[in-house]
Coordinates of C-alpha atoms in Angstrom, one line a residue:
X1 CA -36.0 93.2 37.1
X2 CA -33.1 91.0 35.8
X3 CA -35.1 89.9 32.3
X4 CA -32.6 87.6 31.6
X5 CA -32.7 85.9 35.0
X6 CA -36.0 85.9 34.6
X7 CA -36.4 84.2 31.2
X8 CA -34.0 81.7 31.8
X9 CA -35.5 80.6 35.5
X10 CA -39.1 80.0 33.1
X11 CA -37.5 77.9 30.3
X12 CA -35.5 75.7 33.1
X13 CA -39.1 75.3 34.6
X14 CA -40.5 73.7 31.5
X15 CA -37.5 72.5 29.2
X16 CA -36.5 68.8 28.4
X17 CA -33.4 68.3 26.9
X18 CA -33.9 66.4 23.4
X19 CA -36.7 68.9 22.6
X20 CA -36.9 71.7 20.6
X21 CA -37.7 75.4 21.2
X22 CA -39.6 77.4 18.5
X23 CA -40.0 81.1 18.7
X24 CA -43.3 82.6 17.4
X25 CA -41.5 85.4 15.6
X26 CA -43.3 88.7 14.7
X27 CA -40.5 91.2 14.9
X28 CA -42.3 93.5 17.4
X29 CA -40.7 94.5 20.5
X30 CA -42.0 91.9 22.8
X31 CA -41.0 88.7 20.2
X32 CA -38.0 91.0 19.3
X33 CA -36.5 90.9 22.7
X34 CA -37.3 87.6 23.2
X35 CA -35.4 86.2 20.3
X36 CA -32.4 88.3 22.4
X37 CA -33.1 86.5 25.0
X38 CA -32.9 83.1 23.3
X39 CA -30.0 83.6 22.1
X40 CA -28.3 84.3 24.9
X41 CA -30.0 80.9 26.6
X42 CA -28.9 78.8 23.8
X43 CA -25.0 79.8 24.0
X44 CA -25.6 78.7 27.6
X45 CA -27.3 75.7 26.8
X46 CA -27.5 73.1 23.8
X47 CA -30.9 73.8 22.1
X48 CA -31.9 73.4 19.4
X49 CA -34.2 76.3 18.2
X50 CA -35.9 78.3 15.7
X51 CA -37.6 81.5 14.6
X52 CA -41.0 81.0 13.1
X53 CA -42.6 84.7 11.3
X54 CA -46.1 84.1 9.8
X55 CA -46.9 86.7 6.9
X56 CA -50.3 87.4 7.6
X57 CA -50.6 89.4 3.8
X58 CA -53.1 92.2 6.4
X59 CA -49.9 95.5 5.9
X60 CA -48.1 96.2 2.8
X61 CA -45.1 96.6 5.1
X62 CA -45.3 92.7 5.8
X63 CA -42.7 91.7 3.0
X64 CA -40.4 94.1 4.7
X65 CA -41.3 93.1 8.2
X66 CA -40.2 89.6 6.8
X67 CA -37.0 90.5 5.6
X68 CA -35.9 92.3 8.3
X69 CA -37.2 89.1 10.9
X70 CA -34.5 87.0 8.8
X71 CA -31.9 89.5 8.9
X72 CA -32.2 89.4 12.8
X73 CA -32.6 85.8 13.3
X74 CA -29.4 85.3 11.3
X75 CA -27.4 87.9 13.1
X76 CA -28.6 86.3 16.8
X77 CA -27.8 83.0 15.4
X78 CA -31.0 81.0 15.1
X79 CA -33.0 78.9 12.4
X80 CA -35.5 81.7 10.3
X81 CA -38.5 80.1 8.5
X82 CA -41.3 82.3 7.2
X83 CA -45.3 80.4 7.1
X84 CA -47.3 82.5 4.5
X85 CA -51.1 82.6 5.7
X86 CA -54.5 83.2 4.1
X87 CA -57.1 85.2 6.8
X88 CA -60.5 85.3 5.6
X89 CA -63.0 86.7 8.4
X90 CA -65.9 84.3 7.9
X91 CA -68.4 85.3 10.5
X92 CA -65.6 86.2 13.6
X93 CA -63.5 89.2 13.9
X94 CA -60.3 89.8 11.7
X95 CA -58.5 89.4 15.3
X96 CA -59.5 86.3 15.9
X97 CA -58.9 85.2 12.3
X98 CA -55.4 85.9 12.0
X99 CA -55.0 84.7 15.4
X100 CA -56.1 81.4 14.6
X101 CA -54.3 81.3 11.2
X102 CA -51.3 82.4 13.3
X103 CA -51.4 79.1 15.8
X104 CA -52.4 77.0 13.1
X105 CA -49.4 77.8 10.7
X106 CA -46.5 77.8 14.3
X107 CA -48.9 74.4 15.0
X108 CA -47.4 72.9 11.9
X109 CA -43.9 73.4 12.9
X110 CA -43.9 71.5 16.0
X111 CA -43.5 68.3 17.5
X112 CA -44.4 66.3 21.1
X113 CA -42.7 67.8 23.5
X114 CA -41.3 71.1 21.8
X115 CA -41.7 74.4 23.7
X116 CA -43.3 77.9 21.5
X117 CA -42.7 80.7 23.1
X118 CA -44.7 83.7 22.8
X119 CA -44.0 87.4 23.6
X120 CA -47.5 88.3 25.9
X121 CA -46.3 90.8 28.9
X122 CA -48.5 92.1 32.1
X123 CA -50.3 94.4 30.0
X124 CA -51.8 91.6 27.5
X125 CA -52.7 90.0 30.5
X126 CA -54.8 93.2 31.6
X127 CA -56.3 93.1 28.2
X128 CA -57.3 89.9 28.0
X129 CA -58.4 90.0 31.7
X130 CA -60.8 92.9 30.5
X131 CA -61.8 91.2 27.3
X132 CA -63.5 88.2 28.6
X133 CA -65.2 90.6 31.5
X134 CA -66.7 92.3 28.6
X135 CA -67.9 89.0 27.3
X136 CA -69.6 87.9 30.9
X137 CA -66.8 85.0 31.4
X138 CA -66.7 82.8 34.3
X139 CA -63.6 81.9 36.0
X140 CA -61.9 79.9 33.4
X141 CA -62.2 83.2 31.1
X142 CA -61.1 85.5 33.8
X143 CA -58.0 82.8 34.4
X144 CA -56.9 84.7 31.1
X145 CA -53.4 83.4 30.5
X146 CA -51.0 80.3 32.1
X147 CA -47.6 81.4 31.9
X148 CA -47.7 77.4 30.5
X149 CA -50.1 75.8 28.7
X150 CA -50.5 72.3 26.5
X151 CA -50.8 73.3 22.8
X152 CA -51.4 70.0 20.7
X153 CA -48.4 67.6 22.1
X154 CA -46.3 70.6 22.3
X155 CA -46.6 73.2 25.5
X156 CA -46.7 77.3 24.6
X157 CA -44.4 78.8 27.2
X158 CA -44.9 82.7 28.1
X159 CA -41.8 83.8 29.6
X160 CA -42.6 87.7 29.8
X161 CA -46.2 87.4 31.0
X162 CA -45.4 88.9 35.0
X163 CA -43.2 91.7 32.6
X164 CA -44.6 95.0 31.8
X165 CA -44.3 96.3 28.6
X166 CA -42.6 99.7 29.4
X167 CA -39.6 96.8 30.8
X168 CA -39.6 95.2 27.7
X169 CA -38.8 98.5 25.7
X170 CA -36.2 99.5 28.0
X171 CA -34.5 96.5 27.6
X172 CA -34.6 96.8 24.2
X173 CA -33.4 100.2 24.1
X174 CA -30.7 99.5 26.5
X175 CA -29.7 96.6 24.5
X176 CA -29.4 98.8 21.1
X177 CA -32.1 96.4 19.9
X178 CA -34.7 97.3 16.4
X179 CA -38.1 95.8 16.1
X180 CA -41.2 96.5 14.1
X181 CA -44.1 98.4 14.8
X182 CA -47.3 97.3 13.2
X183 CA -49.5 99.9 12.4
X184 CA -52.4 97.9 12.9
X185 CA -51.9 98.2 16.5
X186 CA -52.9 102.1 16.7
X187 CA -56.3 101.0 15.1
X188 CA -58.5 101.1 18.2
X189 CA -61.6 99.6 15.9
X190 CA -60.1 96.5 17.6
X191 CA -60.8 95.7 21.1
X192 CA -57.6 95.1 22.4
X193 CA -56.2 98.3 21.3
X194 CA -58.9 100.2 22.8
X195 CA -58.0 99.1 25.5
X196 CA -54.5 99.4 25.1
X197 CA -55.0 103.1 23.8
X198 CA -57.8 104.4 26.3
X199 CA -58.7 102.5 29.5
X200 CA -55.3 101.2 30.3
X201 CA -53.7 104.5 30.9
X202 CA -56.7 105.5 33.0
X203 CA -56.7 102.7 35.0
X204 CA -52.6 103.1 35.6
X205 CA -52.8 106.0 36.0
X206 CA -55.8 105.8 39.0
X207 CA -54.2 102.6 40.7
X208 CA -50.2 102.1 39.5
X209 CA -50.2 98.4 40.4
X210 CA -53.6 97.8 38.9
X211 CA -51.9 94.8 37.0
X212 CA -50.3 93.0 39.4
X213 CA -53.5 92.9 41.1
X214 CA -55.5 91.8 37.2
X215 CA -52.4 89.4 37.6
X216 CA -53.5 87.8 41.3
X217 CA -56.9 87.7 40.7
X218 CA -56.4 85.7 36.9
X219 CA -54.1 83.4 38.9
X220 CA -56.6 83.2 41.8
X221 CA -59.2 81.9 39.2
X222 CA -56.8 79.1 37.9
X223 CA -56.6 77.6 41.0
X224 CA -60.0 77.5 41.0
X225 CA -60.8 76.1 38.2
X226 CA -57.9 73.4 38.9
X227 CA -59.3 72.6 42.3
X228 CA -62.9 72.1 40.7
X229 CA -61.7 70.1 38.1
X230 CA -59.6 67.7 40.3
X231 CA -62.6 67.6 42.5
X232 CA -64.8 66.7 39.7
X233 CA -62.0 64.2 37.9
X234 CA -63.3 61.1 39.8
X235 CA -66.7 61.6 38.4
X236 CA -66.0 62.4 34.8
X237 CA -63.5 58.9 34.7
X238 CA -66.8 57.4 35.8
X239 CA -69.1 59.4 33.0
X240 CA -66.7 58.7 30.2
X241 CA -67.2 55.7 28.0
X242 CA -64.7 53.8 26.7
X243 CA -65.3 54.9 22.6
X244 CA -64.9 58.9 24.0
X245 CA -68.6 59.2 24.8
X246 CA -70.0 60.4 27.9
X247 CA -72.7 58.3 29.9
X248 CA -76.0 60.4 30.5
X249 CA -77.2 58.1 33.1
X250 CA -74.0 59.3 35.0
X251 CA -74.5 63.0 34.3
X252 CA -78.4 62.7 35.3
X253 CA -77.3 61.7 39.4
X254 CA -74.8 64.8 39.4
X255 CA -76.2 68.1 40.1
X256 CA -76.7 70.4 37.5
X257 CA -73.5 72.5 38.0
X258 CA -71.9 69.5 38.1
X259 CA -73.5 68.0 35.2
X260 CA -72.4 71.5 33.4
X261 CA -68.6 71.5 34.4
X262 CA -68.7 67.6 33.4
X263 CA -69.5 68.6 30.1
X264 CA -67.0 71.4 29.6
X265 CA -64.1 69.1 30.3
X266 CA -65.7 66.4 28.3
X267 CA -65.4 68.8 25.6
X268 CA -62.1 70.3 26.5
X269 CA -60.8 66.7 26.0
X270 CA -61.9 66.6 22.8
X271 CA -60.3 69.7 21.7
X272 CA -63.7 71.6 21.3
X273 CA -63.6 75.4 21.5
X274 CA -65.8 76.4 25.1
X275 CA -69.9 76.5 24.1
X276 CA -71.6 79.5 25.2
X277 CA -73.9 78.9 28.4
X278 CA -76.7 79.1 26.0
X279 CA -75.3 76.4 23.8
X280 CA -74.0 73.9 27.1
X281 CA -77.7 74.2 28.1
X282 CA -78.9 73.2 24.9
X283 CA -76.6 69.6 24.8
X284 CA -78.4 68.8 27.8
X285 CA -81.9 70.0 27.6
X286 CA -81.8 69.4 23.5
X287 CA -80.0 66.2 22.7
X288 CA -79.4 64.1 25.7
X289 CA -83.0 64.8 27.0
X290 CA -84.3 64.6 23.5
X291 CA -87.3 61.8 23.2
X292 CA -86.1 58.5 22.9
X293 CA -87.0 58.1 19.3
X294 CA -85.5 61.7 18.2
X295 CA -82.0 61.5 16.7
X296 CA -81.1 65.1 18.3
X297 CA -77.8 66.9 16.6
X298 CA -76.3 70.3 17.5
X299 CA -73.9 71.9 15.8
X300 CA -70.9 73.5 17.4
X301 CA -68.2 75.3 15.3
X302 CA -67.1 72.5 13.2
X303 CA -68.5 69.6 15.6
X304 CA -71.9 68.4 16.4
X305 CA -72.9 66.5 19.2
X306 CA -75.1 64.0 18.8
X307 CA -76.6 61.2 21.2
X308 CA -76.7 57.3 20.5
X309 CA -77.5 54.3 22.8
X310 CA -77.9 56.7 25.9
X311 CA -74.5 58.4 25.3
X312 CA -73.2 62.3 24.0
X313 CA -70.8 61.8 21.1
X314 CA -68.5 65.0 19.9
X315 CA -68.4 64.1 16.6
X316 CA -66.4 66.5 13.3
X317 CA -68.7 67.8 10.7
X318 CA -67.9 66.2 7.5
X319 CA -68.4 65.9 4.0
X320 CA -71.5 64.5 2.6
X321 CA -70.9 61.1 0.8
X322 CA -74.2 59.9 -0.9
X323 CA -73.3 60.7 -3.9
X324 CA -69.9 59.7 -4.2
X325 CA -69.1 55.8 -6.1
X326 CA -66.1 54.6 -7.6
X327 CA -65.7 51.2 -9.2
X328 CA -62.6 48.5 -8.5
X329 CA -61.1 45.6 -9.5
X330 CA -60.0 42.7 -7.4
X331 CA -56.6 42.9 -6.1
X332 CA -57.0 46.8 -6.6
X333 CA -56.5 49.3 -3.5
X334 CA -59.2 52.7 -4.2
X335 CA -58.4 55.7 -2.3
X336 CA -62.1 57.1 0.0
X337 CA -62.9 60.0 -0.1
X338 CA -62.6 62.8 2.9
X339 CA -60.0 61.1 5.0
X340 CA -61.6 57.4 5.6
X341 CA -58.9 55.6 4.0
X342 CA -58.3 53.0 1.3
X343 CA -60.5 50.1 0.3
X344 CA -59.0 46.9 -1.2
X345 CA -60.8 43.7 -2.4
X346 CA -57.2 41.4 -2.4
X347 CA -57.1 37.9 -3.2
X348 CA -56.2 35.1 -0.1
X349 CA -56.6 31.8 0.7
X350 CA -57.7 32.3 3.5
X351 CA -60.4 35.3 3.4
X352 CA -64.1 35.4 3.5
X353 CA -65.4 36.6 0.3
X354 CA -65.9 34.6 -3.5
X355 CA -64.0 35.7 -6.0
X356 CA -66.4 33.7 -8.1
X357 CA -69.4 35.4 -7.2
X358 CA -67.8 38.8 -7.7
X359 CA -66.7 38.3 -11.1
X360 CA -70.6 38.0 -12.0
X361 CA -71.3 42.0 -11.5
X362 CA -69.4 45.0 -11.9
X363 CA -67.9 45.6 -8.5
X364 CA -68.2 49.2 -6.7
X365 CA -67.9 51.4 -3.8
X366 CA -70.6 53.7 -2.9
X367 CA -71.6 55.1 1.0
X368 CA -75.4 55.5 0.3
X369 CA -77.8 53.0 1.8
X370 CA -80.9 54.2 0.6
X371 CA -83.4 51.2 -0.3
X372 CA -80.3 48.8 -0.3
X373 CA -80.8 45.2 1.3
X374 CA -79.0 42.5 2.8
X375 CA -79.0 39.4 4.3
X376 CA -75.9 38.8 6.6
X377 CA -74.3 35.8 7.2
X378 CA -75.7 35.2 10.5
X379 CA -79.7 36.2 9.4
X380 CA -82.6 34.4 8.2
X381 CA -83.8 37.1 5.7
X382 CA -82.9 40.0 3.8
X383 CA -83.3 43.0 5.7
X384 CA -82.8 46.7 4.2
X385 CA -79.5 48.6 5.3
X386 CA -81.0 50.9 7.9
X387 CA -82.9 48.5 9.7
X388 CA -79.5 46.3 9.5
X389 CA -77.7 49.7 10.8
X390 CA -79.8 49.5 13.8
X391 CA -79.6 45.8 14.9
X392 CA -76.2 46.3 14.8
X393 CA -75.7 49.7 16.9
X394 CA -73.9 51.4 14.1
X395 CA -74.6 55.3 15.5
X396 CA -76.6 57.4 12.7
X397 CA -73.9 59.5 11.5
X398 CA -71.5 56.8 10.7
X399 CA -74.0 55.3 8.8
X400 CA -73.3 57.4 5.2
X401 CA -69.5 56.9 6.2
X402 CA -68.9 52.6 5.8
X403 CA -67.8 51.9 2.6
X404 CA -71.1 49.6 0.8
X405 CA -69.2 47.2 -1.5
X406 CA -71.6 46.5 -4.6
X407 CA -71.7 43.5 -7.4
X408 CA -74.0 45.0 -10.0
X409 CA -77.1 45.9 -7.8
X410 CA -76.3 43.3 -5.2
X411 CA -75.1 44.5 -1.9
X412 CA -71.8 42.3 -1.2
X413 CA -70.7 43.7 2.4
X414 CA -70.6 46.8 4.5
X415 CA -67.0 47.2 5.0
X416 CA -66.5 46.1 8.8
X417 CA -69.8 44.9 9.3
X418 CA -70.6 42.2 7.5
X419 CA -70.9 40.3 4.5
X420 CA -73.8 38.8 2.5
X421 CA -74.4 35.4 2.7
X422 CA -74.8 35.6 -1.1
X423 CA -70.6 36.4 -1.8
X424 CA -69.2 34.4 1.4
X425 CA -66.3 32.3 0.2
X426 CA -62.8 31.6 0.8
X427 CA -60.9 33.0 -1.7
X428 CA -60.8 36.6 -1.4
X429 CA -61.1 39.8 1.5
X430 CA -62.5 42.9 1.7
X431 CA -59.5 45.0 3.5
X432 CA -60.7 48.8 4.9
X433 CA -57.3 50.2 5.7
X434 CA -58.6 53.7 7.9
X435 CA -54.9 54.4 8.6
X436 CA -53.9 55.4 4.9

């Protein structure tokens, strides 16, 4: 095989011209001949490109490993930046820790469009394959790895993945190249390098083209899963509401594989790592078949879904806000807490609010509703907060995250919502700027 050829036929497949290409850079022998590789395709062609090593802290060797990434980089001509990562195994395996700290630091030095290119051959491809067999995965699992796949705005871009790895080291020792070797990858505690170590030899050794065929049958099982999905496409446009939910009466006149697959893309959408089939069951049988009056949550990694006015929401776990209050001036910008923004109460001719009713009281911010009441411009009586919450189909969880601007004890408006009638005026405006 022509490795070059090869290379250079993949990145004409999926290369734009105005974007960038960023090497995933560990200084092994797969990401070592790649950055060769790259090279050579960027005298050819005007890219711009770079070299990205993440120092995972996991060998004492990793400072070296560093230093000797840079040196290369330099010599084949291409941008070197190190990312220096923390991997703390809370609850997965180390592997999947640094993995995920890996992707997350390459993640931050991309932009829409660019290309990362990683180094996994034929034989990761086995592994992988294997890997989700062990873990009972359907067809998406057993897809194992697109040579091309969307990553954020960006696309990762496998150019060896139908190379072996026993290629890749003769064309590295045919091309006087150096590369690392991590120790860590002897340590057959870890999945992956048992199976590198001890059933892959078997298994090549019984049947010599037992990865091309691992190969054919992961591609078989994309096009599966692609044909399914454009099959099912129509019917999850339909499902899908318009604020990212998705429509339970829709889901409840599809069959129940249907209704399962629905839900998977629904949450593939929303970036949401894949449920187990124990957890999918539980969103349907748990919280959108909940009882009417339930408000049914489950948690998933980071995300709960939750139900509301007959619809499944993905909604991010966040930080609890009941006890956070901070007070303001008129004509003063405060800064919310976790990520909601800045809150302003600015003087204008032409707002809604008094600016001499909201002299009378010291004026705060606080997100907790508990026995606060209101009477709203457009009701007859005063009402507490939750009740209002509900006449106005604010979904429970967004509840404790609307700013509740205060006048002493009095409750002047609900950011967004609405305003007492007790502070409307003409002189000043409450401004929730969720953008800052």
């Amino acid at each position: 095989m022509n490795l070059y050829q090869n290379f250079s036929t993949i990145l004409d497949r999926h290369y734009v011209p105005g974007t960038r290409i960023i090497l995933a850079f560990s200084g092994g022998v797969d990401s070592r001949v790649l950055l060769d590789l790259l090279a050579r395709y960027s005298e050819e062609n005007p890219i711009e490109c770079k070299a990205v090593y993440v120092h995972h802290g996991l060998s004492d060797n990793a400072d070296t490993w560093q230093q000797q990434c840079q040196a290369w980089a330099l010599q084949a001509g291409i941008d070197f930046v190190a990312e220096r990562v923390q991997v703390e195994a809370k609850g997965k395996s180390l592997e999947a820790c640094a993995r995920e700290a890996r992707y997350n630091a390459l993640g931050g030095h991309l932009n829409s469009g660019d290309l990362l290119l990683t180094g996994q051959h034929s034989d990761d491809q086995v592994e992988t394959f294997l890997l989700a067999l062990k873990r009972g995965s359907g067809p998406k699992g057993l897809s194992a790895m697109a040579e091309a796949m969307a990553f954020g705005s960006a696309t990762i871009v496998r150019p060896l993945l139908t190379v072996s790895r026993s290629q890749i080291e003769a064309y590295a020792l045919q091309q006087g190249l150096q590369w690392v070797e991590d120790e860590s990858n002897q340590d057959v505690r870890f999945d992956r390098n048992f199976i590198r170590h001890q059933i892959s030899p078997l298994l090549n050794q019984r049947w010599p083209h037992f990865a091309q065929a691992v190969n054919r049958s992961a591609q078989l099982c994309a096009e599966q899963e692609m044909l399914i999905e454009e099959l099912l496409q129509e019917k999850l446009e339909k499902a899908l509401t318009l604020d990212g939910g998705l429509d339970i009466d829709v889901l409840s006149a599809v069959s129940e594989l249907s209704r399962a697959r629905l839900i998977r893309m629904w949450l593939t959408q929303h970036n949401i790592r894949m449920p187990s089939r124990d957890h999918l069951s539980k969103i349907w049988a748990e919280v959108a078949q909940a009882k009417q009056d339930a408000n049914p949550v489950l948690n998933l990694a980071g995300t709960q879904i939750r139900r509301f006015s007959n619809k499944l929401y993905a909604i991010a776990e966040s930080e609890d806000l009941s006890g956070w209050e901070k007070t303001l001036e008129v004509d003063e910008s405060i800064e919310l807490p976790d990520s909601l923004g800045c809150l302003t109460v600015q003087s204008s001719e032409s707002g809604s609010l008094s600016l001499q009713a909201l002299v009378e009281g010291e004026l705060r911010v606080t997100f907790n509703p508990e026995g606060l009441s209101a009477r709203p411009t457009d009701r007859v009586h005063s009402r507490k907060l939750k009740k209002l919450f509900q006449e106005y189909g604010v979904p429970s969880w967004q509840r404790r995250r609307m700013p509740i601007l205060m006048c002493g004890e009095k409750v002047v408006a609900i950011a967004g919502l609405f305003i007492d009638h007790q502070f409307t005026g003409q002189d000043c405006e409450l401004i929730w700027d969720k953008s800052s």
